[in-house]
Short mmCIF file of C-alpha atoms and ligand atoms in Angstrom, two decimals:
data_model
loop_
_atom_site.label_atom_id
_atom_site.label_comp_id
_atom_site.label_asym_id
_atom_site.label_seq_id
_atom_site.Cartn_x
_atom_site.Cartn_y
_atom_site.Cartn_z
CA MET A 782 91.38 -19.21 41.98
CA LYS A 783 94.96 -19.79 40.88
CA VAL A 784 97.64 -16.88 39.73
CA CYS A 785 100.30 -17.61 37.12
CA VAL A 786 103.24 -15.73 36.78
CA TYR A 787 104.71 -16.34 33.04
CA GLY A 788 108.37 -15.79 32.97
CA ALA A 789 110.06 -16.05 35.92
CA GLY A 790 112.94 -13.74 36.32
CA SER A 791 113.28 -10.85 38.14
CA ILE A 792 109.92 -9.25 38.37
CA GLY A 793 107.85 -12.34 38.22
CA CYS A 794 110.06 -14.38 41.02
CA TYR A 795 109.82 -11.15 43.08
CA VAL A 796 105.76 -10.59 42.46
CA GLY A 797 104.99 -14.08 42.11
CA GLY A 798 107.03 -15.20 45.01
CA ARG A 799 105.49 -12.49 47.42
CA LEU A 800 102.13 -13.77 46.57
CA ALA A 801 103.06 -17.33 47.16
CA ALA A 802 104.61 -16.71 50.39
CA THR A 803 101.65 -14.76 51.88
CA GLY A 804 99.04 -17.65 50.96
CA THR A 805 98.36 -17.32 47.19
CA THR A 806 98.80 -20.54 45.20
CA GLU A 807 101.08 -19.58 42.39
CA MET A 808 102.26 -20.78 39.21
CA PHE A 809 105.57 -19.93 37.68
CA VAL A 810 106.32 -20.39 33.75
CA GLY A 811 109.71 -20.11 33.24
CA ARG A 812 113.32 -21.39 32.44
CA PRO A 813 114.92 -24.62 32.70
CA ARG A 814 117.71 -22.87 34.75
CA ILE A 815 115.05 -21.03 37.23
CA ALA A 816 113.01 -24.24 37.64
CA ASP A 817 116.49 -25.97 38.68
CA GLU A 818 117.48 -22.99 40.92
CA THR A 819 113.95 -23.05 42.63
CA ALA A 820 114.28 -26.72 42.83
CA GLU A 821 117.03 -26.19 44.81
CA HIS A 822 116.83 -23.14 46.83
CA GLY A 823 112.96 -22.09 47.06
CA LEU A 824 112.93 -18.37 46.71
CA ARG A 825 114.21 -15.63 49.31
CA LEU A 826 112.58 -12.28 48.93
CA THR A 827 114.67 -9.47 50.12
CA ASP A 828 113.60 -5.48 50.54
CA LEU A 829 116.05 -2.37 50.49
CA HIS A 830 114.21 -2.10 53.95
CA GLY A 831 115.62 -5.31 55.43
CA ALA A 832 112.27 -7.23 54.71
CA GLU A 833 113.08 -10.82 53.85
CA LEU A 834 110.04 -13.79 52.82
CA ARG A 835 111.10 -17.13 51.89
CA VAL A 836 109.38 -19.56 49.76
CA PRO A 837 109.98 -23.22 50.64
CA PRO A 838 110.54 -25.42 46.92
CA ASP A 839 107.38 -26.98 46.75
CA ARG A 840 105.30 -23.56 46.39
CA ALA A 841 108.00 -22.17 44.49
CA ARG A 842 107.68 -25.06 41.31
CA VAL A 843 108.81 -23.42 37.94
CA ILE A 844 106.97 -25.51 34.88
CA THR A 845 109.38 -24.91 31.75
CA LYS A 846 106.05 -24.93 29.80
CA ALA A 847 102.11 -24.42 30.32
CA LEU A 848 100.52 -27.63 29.03
CA ASP A 849 97.45 -26.55 31.36
CA LEU A 850 96.52 -23.43 32.72
CA THR A 851 93.06 -25.18 34.73
CA GLY A 852 92.32 -23.54 37.64
CA VAL A 853 94.05 -20.14 36.78
CA GLY A 854 91.93 -17.08 36.77
CA LEU A 855 95.12 -14.72 36.67
CA VAL A 856 98.29 -14.41 34.45
CA LEU A 857 101.03 -11.94 35.58
CA VAL A 858 102.81 -11.85 32.19
CA THR A 859 106.66 -10.80 32.82
CA VAL A 860 108.49 -11.95 30.53
CA LYS A 861 110.77 -9.00 28.66
CA SER A 862 109.34 -6.95 25.54
CA ALA A 863 111.49 -9.08 23.06
CA ALA A 864 109.19 -12.23 24.31
CA THR A 865 105.30 -11.35 24.44
CA GLU A 866 104.93 -12.02 20.96
CA SER A 867 106.35 -15.67 21.31
CA ALA A 868 104.22 -15.34 25.25
CA ALA A 869 101.06 -14.63 24.14
CA ALA A 870 100.78 -17.15 21.15
CA GLU A 871 102.01 -19.68 23.91
CA LEU A 872 99.35 -18.10 26.17
CA ALA A 873 96.85 -18.76 23.59
CA ASP A 874 96.90 -22.11 23.09
CA VAL A 875 96.17 -22.44 27.25
CA ALA A 876 95.19 -19.56 28.92
CA ARG A 877 90.76 -20.26 29.18
CA PRO A 878 88.42 -17.20 28.09
CA GLY A 879 87.81 -14.97 30.38
CA THR A 880 91.17 -15.42 31.83
CA VAL A 881 92.33 -12.09 33.32
CA VAL A 882 96.05 -11.26 32.13
CA ILE A 883 98.21 -8.30 33.56
CA SER A 884 101.06 -6.92 31.89
CA LEU A 885 103.78 -6.29 34.63
CA GLN A 886 106.53 -5.01 31.45
CA ASN A 887 107.59 -1.92 30.76
CA GLY A 888 107.36 0.03 27.72
CA LEU A 889 103.83 1.29 26.19
CA CYS A 890 102.81 -1.52 23.63
CA ASN A 891 102.76 -5.31 25.27
CA ALA A 892 99.45 -5.12 26.63
CA ALA A 893 98.23 -4.10 23.22
CA ILE A 894 100.55 -6.93 21.77
CA LEU A 895 98.72 -9.62 24.17
CA ARG A 896 95.21 -8.28 23.15
CA ARG A 897 95.75 -9.13 19.95
CA ALA A 898 96.86 -12.70 20.52
CA LEU A 899 94.03 -12.98 23.14
CA PRO A 900 90.74 -12.44 22.49
CA GLU A 901 87.84 -13.50 24.77
CA ARG A 902 90.56 -12.77 27.49
CA ILE A 903 90.70 -9.88 30.05
CA VAL A 904 93.97 -7.97 29.22
CA LEU A 905 95.24 -5.21 31.29
CA ASP A 906 98.34 -3.00 31.41
CA GLY A 907 99.93 -3.24 34.49
CA MET A 908 103.13 -1.25 35.17
CA VAL A 909 105.93 -2.11 38.56
CA GLN A 910 107.53 1.14 40.28
CA PHE A 911 110.48 -0.76 42.26
CA ASN A 912 113.55 -2.44 40.76
CA VAL A 913 114.29 -6.26 41.10
CA ALA A 914 117.66 -7.73 40.81
CA HIS A 915 118.16 -11.50 40.63
CA GLN A 916 121.34 -12.29 43.40
CA GLY A 917 121.33 -16.28 42.72
CA GLY A 918 120.60 -19.00 44.74
CA GLY A 919 116.62 -17.84 44.45
CA HIS A 920 117.33 -14.98 45.89
CA PHE A 921 115.66 -11.57 44.27
CA HIS A 922 116.21 -8.15 45.98
CA ALA A 923 113.78 -5.10 45.46
CA GLY A 924 116.40 -2.52 45.29
CA THR A 925 113.95 0.46 45.20
CA ASP A 926 110.91 1.65 46.35
CA GLY A 927 107.76 1.76 44.39
CA GLY A 928 104.20 0.72 43.71
CA PHE A 929 102.23 -1.81 41.48
CA ALA A 930 99.63 0.03 39.08
CA VAL A 931 97.14 -1.40 37.00
CA ARG A 932 94.36 -0.48 34.32
CA ALA A 933 91.31 -0.43 36.55
CA ASP A 934 88.74 -3.47 35.42
CA PRO A 935 85.96 -4.97 37.52
CA ALA A 936 88.00 -8.50 37.06
CA LEU A 937 90.41 -7.61 39.45
CA SER A 938 88.14 -7.79 42.45
CA PRO A 939 88.89 -11.49 43.52
CA TYR A 940 92.34 -10.60 43.90
CA LEU A 941 93.04 -7.39 45.40
CA SER A 942 93.04 -9.15 49.02
CA ALA A 943 95.90 -11.33 48.13
CA PHE A 944 97.80 -8.34 46.51
CA GLU A 945 96.79 -6.14 49.99
CA ARG A 946 97.95 -9.30 51.72
CA ALA A 947 101.44 -9.48 49.34
CA GLY A 948 102.39 -6.05 50.43
CA LEU A 949 101.79 -4.80 46.55
CA PRO A 950 98.52 -3.35 46.74
CA LEU A 951 97.37 -2.70 42.95
CA ALA A 952 96.75 0.80 42.65
CA ARG A 953 93.85 1.23 39.89
CA HIS A 954 93.78 3.84 37.47
CA THR A 955 90.95 4.23 34.48
CA GLU A 956 93.55 5.23 32.16
CA LEU A 957 97.44 3.49 32.55
CA ALA A 958 99.14 5.70 30.05
CA PRO A 959 100.13 8.89 31.86
CA VAL A 960 101.60 6.44 34.78
CA GLN A 961 103.15 4.21 32.02
CA TRP A 962 104.50 7.33 30.29
CA ALA A 963 105.65 8.90 33.35
CA LYS A 964 107.56 5.18 34.04
CA LEU A 965 108.93 5.25 30.68
CA LEU A 966 110.59 8.48 31.36
CA PHE A 967 112.26 7.13 34.56
CA ASN A 968 113.06 4.22 32.50
CA LEU A 969 114.94 6.47 29.77
CA ASN A 970 118.11 6.62 32.27
CA ASN A 971 118.49 2.88 31.55
CA ALA A 972 120.06 3.44 28.30
CA VAL A 973 122.71 5.79 30.15
CA ASN A 974 122.93 3.49 32.99
CA ALA A 975 123.55 0.62 30.36
CA LEU A 976 126.12 2.86 28.48
CA SER A 977 127.96 3.97 31.56
CA GLY A 978 128.24 -0.03 33.12
CA LEU A 979 127.96 1.44 36.73
CA PRO A 980 125.63 0.82 39.42
CA LEU A 981 122.44 3.25 39.43
CA ARG A 982 123.58 5.22 42.58
CA GLU A 983 127.08 5.89 41.04
CA GLU A 984 125.71 6.65 37.78
CA LEU A 985 123.47 9.23 39.25
CA SER A 986 125.68 11.24 41.71
CA ASP A 987 127.87 11.74 38.11
CA ARG A 988 126.56 15.44 37.06
CA ARG A 989 127.70 15.08 33.55
CA PHE A 990 125.69 11.25 33.58
CA ARG A 991 122.90 12.97 35.20
CA ARG A 992 122.99 15.84 32.57
CA CYS A 993 123.29 12.84 29.57
CA TYR A 994 119.54 11.69 31.22
CA ALA A 995 118.18 15.13 31.40
CA LEU A 996 118.92 15.54 27.56
CA SER A 997 116.67 12.29 26.71
CA LEU A 998 114.29 13.53 29.10
CA ALA A 999 113.65 17.08 28.39
CA GLU A 1000 113.41 15.79 24.42
CA ALA A 1001 110.76 13.39 25.85
CA LEU A 1002 108.53 15.73 27.55
CA ARG A 1003 108.72 18.60 24.97
CA LEU A 1004 107.48 15.90 22.71
CA LEU A 1005 104.52 15.07 25.17
CA ARG A 1006 104.17 18.50 25.52
CA ARG A 1007 103.46 19.03 21.98
CA ALA A 1008 101.25 15.82 21.52
CA GLU A 1009 99.37 17.34 24.36
CA ILE A 1010 99.93 13.45 26.00
CA PRO A 1011 99.36 13.71 29.85
CA VAL A 1012 102.22 12.13 32.20
CA ALA A 1013 101.17 11.03 35.57
CA ARG A 1014 103.00 12.30 38.47
CA LEU A 1015 104.55 9.59 40.40
CA THR A 1016 107.02 11.68 42.74
CA PRO A 1017 106.61 14.29 44.97
CA LEU A 1018 108.04 16.97 42.06
CA PRO A 1019 106.04 16.82 38.57
CA PRO A 1020 108.24 15.06 36.04
CA SER A 1021 108.68 18.71 34.24
CA TRP A 1022 110.98 19.89 36.88
CA LEU A 1023 113.09 16.87 36.64
CA PRO A 1024 115.73 17.65 33.75
CA ARG A 1025 116.66 21.08 36.10
CA LEU A 1026 116.90 19.01 38.87
CA LEU A 1027 118.54 16.16 37.45
CA THR A 1028 121.55 18.81 35.98
CA ALA A 1029 121.68 20.81 39.23
CA PRO A 1030 125.30 20.61 41.15
CA ASP A 1031 126.07 17.89 43.30
CA ALA A 1032 125.16 19.10 46.30
CA VAL A 1033 121.84 20.40 45.39
CA PHE A 1034 121.01 17.73 43.51
CA THR A 1035 121.81 15.06 46.36
CA ARG A 1036 119.58 17.37 49.16
CA LEU A 1037 116.95 17.73 46.53
CA ALA A 1038 116.84 13.84 45.24
CA ALA A 1039 117.30 12.22 48.31
CA SER A 1040 114.49 9.71 47.55
CA MET A 1041 115.92 9.01 43.75
CA LEU A 1042 119.16 7.89 45.30
CA LYS A 1043 117.61 6.12 47.66
CA ILE A 1044 118.93 3.07 45.63
CA ASP A 1045 120.99 0.05 46.79
CA PRO A 1046 124.45 0.61 46.17
CA HIS A 1047 124.56 -2.10 43.81
CA ALA A 1048 121.23 -1.50 41.96
CA ARG A 1049 121.88 -1.20 38.43
CA SER A 1050 119.03 -0.78 35.40
CA SER A 1051 117.83 -4.27 33.72
CA MET A 1052 119.46 -2.75 30.37
CA LEU A 1053 123.01 -3.07 32.11
CA ASP A 1054 122.03 -6.91 32.96
CA ASP A 1055 121.17 -7.43 29.18
CA LEU A 1056 123.91 -6.37 27.96
CA ASP A 1057 126.28 -8.03 30.04
CA ALA A 1058 124.10 -11.21 29.41
CA GLY A 1059 124.44 -10.86 25.40
CA ARG A 1060 120.71 -10.25 25.60
CA THR A 1061 118.59 -7.87 23.34
CA THR A 1062 117.59 -4.83 25.33
CA GLU A 1063 114.46 -3.29 25.60
CA VAL A 1064 115.79 -0.01 24.71
CA ASP A 1065 113.59 0.13 21.19
CA GLU A 1066 110.49 0.03 23.48
CA LEU A 1067 111.53 2.91 25.74
CA ASN A 1068 113.90 5.61 23.94
CA GLY A 1069 112.43 3.97 20.65
CA GLU A 1070 109.05 5.60 21.93
CA VAL A 1071 110.11 8.91 22.39
CA ILE A 1072 111.65 8.54 18.61
CA ARG A 1073 108.07 7.04 17.51
CA LEU A 1074 105.85 9.82 19.38
CA ALA A 1075 108.03 12.59 17.69
CA GLN A 1076 107.80 10.48 13.88
CA ARG A 1077 103.88 10.70 14.79
CA ILE A 1078 104.20 14.51 15.19
CA GLY A 1079 106.00 15.44 12.43
CA GLN A 1080 108.95 16.07 14.84
CA ARG A 1081 112.70 14.43 15.48
CA ALA A 1082 114.17 12.66 18.55
CA PRO A 1083 118.03 13.20 18.06
CA VAL A 1084 119.36 12.43 21.36
CA ASN A 1085 117.18 9.26 21.96
CA ALA A 1086 117.87 8.00 18.57
CA ARG A 1087 121.50 8.57 19.37
CA LEU A 1088 120.88 6.62 22.65
CA VAL A 1089 119.24 3.93 20.72
CA GLU A 1090 121.95 3.42 18.19
CA LEU A 1091 124.43 3.47 20.85
CA VAL A 1092 122.73 0.83 22.82
CA ARG A 1093 122.05 -1.17 19.54
CA ALA A 1094 125.92 -1.00 18.53
CA ALA A 1095 126.40 -2.39 22.44
CA GLU A 1096 124.31 -5.33 22.19
CA THR A 1097 125.41 -6.47 18.57
CA GLY A 1098 129.12 -6.47 19.35
CA GLY A 1099 130.06 -2.47 19.34
CA ARG A 1100 130.26 -2.41 23.05
CA ARG A 1101 132.64 0.32 24.83
CA SER A 1102 133.06 1.91 28.50
CA TRP A 1103 131.58 5.57 28.00
CA THR A 1104 133.05 7.65 30.16
CA SER A 1105 130.43 10.59 31.32
CA PRO A 1106 132.32 13.62 29.19
CA ASP A 1107 132.35 11.25 26.11
CA LEU A 1108 128.48 10.35 26.29
CA LEU A 1109 127.81 13.77 26.92
CA ALA A 1110 129.53 15.14 24.30
CA GLU A 1111 127.78 12.48 21.70
CA LEU A 1112 124.41 13.08 22.93
CA ARG A 1113 124.85 17.01 22.12
CA GLY A 1114 126.53 16.81 19.34
CA ALA A 1115 123.33 14.63 18.14
CA GLY A 1116 120.76 16.31 20.12
CA THR A 1117 119.18 20.33 19.21
CA GLU A 1118 119.34 21.21 23.06
CA PRO A 1119 120.64 24.02 23.68
N1 NAP B 1155 114.05 -6.03 36.66
C1 NAP B 1155 112.94 -5.10 37.09
O1 NAP B 1155 113.60 -4.24 37.95
C2 NAP B 1155 112.01 -4.34 36.49
C3 NAP B 1155 111.26 -3.41 37.25
C4 NAP B 1155 110.25 -2.97 36.36
C5 NAP B 1155 109.29 -3.31 35.45
N2 NAP B 1155 110.18 -4.23 34.71
C6 NAP B 1155 109.75 -5.36 33.82
O2 NAP B 1155 109.63 -6.18 33.68
C7 NAP B 1155 109.59 -7.18 32.63
C8 NAP B 1155 110.47 -8.24 33.31
O3 NAP B 1155 111.74 -7.74 33.42
P1 NAP B 1155 112.80 -8.71 34.28
O4 NAP B 1155 114.03 -7.54 34.76
O5 NAP B 1155 111.78 -10.04 35.43
O6 NAP B 1155 113.27 -9.81 33.02
P2 NAP B 1155 113.88 -11.11 33.64
O7 NAP B 1155 114.43 -11.49 34.70
O8 NAP B 1155 114.66 -11.23 31.81
O9 NAP B 1155 112.54 -12.23 33.48
C9 NAP B 1155 111.90 -12.46 32.56
C10 NAP B 1155 112.10 -14.55 32.17
O10 NAP B 1155 111.15 -14.87 31.48
C11 NAP B 1155 111.92 -15.99 30.65
N3 NAP B 1155 110.59 -16.08 29.45
C12 NAP B 1155 110.75 -15.66 28.33
N4 NAP B 1155 109.90 -15.60 27.34
C13 NAP B 1155 109.41 -17.04 28.17
C14 NAP B 1155 108.48 -17.72 27.94
N5 NAP B 1155 107.74 -17.74 26.66
N6 NAP B 1155 108.24 -18.89 28.82
C15 NAP B 1155 108.61 -18.76 30.13
N7 NAP B 1155 110.05 -18.40 30.37
C16 NAP B 1155 110.23 -16.98 29.44
C17 NAP B 1155 113.18 -15.28 30.33
O11 NAP B 1155 114.23 -16.43 29.86
P3 NAP B 1155 114.92 -16.13 28.91
O12 NAP B 1155 116.07 -14.74 29.26
O13 NAP B 1155 115.80 -17.10 28.74
O14 NAP B 1155 114.39 -15.25 27.81
C18 NAP B 1155 113.70 -14.49 31.40
O15 NAP B 1155 114.14 -15.42 32.70
C19 NAP B 1155 110.22 -6.11 31.35
O16 NAP B 1155 109.32 -5.80 30.79
C20 NAP B 1155 110.77 -5.04 32.37
O17 NAP B 1155 111.32 -4.18 31.92
C21 NAP B 1155 111.26 -4.93 35.33
#
């Protein structure tokens, strides 16, 4: 059975490319600019440990419209959250009943959107825990370590060995929500990173930007505790320790959070890439989820609300370069944290 990547961008080309490089028959659906790029260069997939895989152009062919998904048993949805509704509507016309559809998107609601539009298909939540950047010329680079998680379902069985071969073993979870919340807590830094305009490592090396992230994180953790929502542990330290770790002096942070700083010096959040490219960001699917959680339990989330406002302003022409003291003062002004 073929695997189809729906949304050939950073995650789609990297994950789909690794599957194609290790023997799985792939179909990529994407934009004409990616179709032209892969037709010329194929795919080159690298990671921060120096690994490199290549997929020749004839095995990385990107089609710009999925008119026929005959023979496709698994669809990986890798569009940004703002494009989920339209991807779902397109898939509804072509994905056969019984097709397995995995959302590899960040946020909590994308699989539910797909599920509503795709009855009779098996729609599963998935989660990519590493960062991928598109570097042009068919080159996609994984700048951090991390696994690949999916909600467990018997329909995944035919595909498990393909993901193993690709070096992306699927960690299967009965409930993916605790993993999604854990990843969302990490992604709360994306708004801070996007406003900083800096590579992730440089931003996280600045204690005042770390304090900004810690304010947003502490607010989310407090709400999750109140709502009694479980959060998975994706790192050696439990999520509840992160705000204290982030606010530690640089020397302590650098020593204790060595794995968190194991990032390529040029790696950036995709939210920063979106701002630079003039695209709608996923801030509403990330920090916005914290606001919605607060509303559900009669609480407020002023820090995350302010971050959403600032990113929205940056999306709509009000972009400025935030220094760390200015952003910290702005969030402290908005927040209730001590
Ligand atoms: N990049 C990462 O490091 C990373 C890591 C973990 C999770 N994620 C999550 O993975 C998801 C994808 O992120 P990404 O960084 O891979 O995004 P991306 O690079 O923007 O890739 C998505 C691609 O899909 C295209 N697209 C959108 N709608 C389409 C449609 N209907 N048909 C064909 N192509 C379509 C987009 O084109 P247009 O831009 O022209 O719409 C874009 O080229 C997001 O939810 C993100 O949060 C990303």
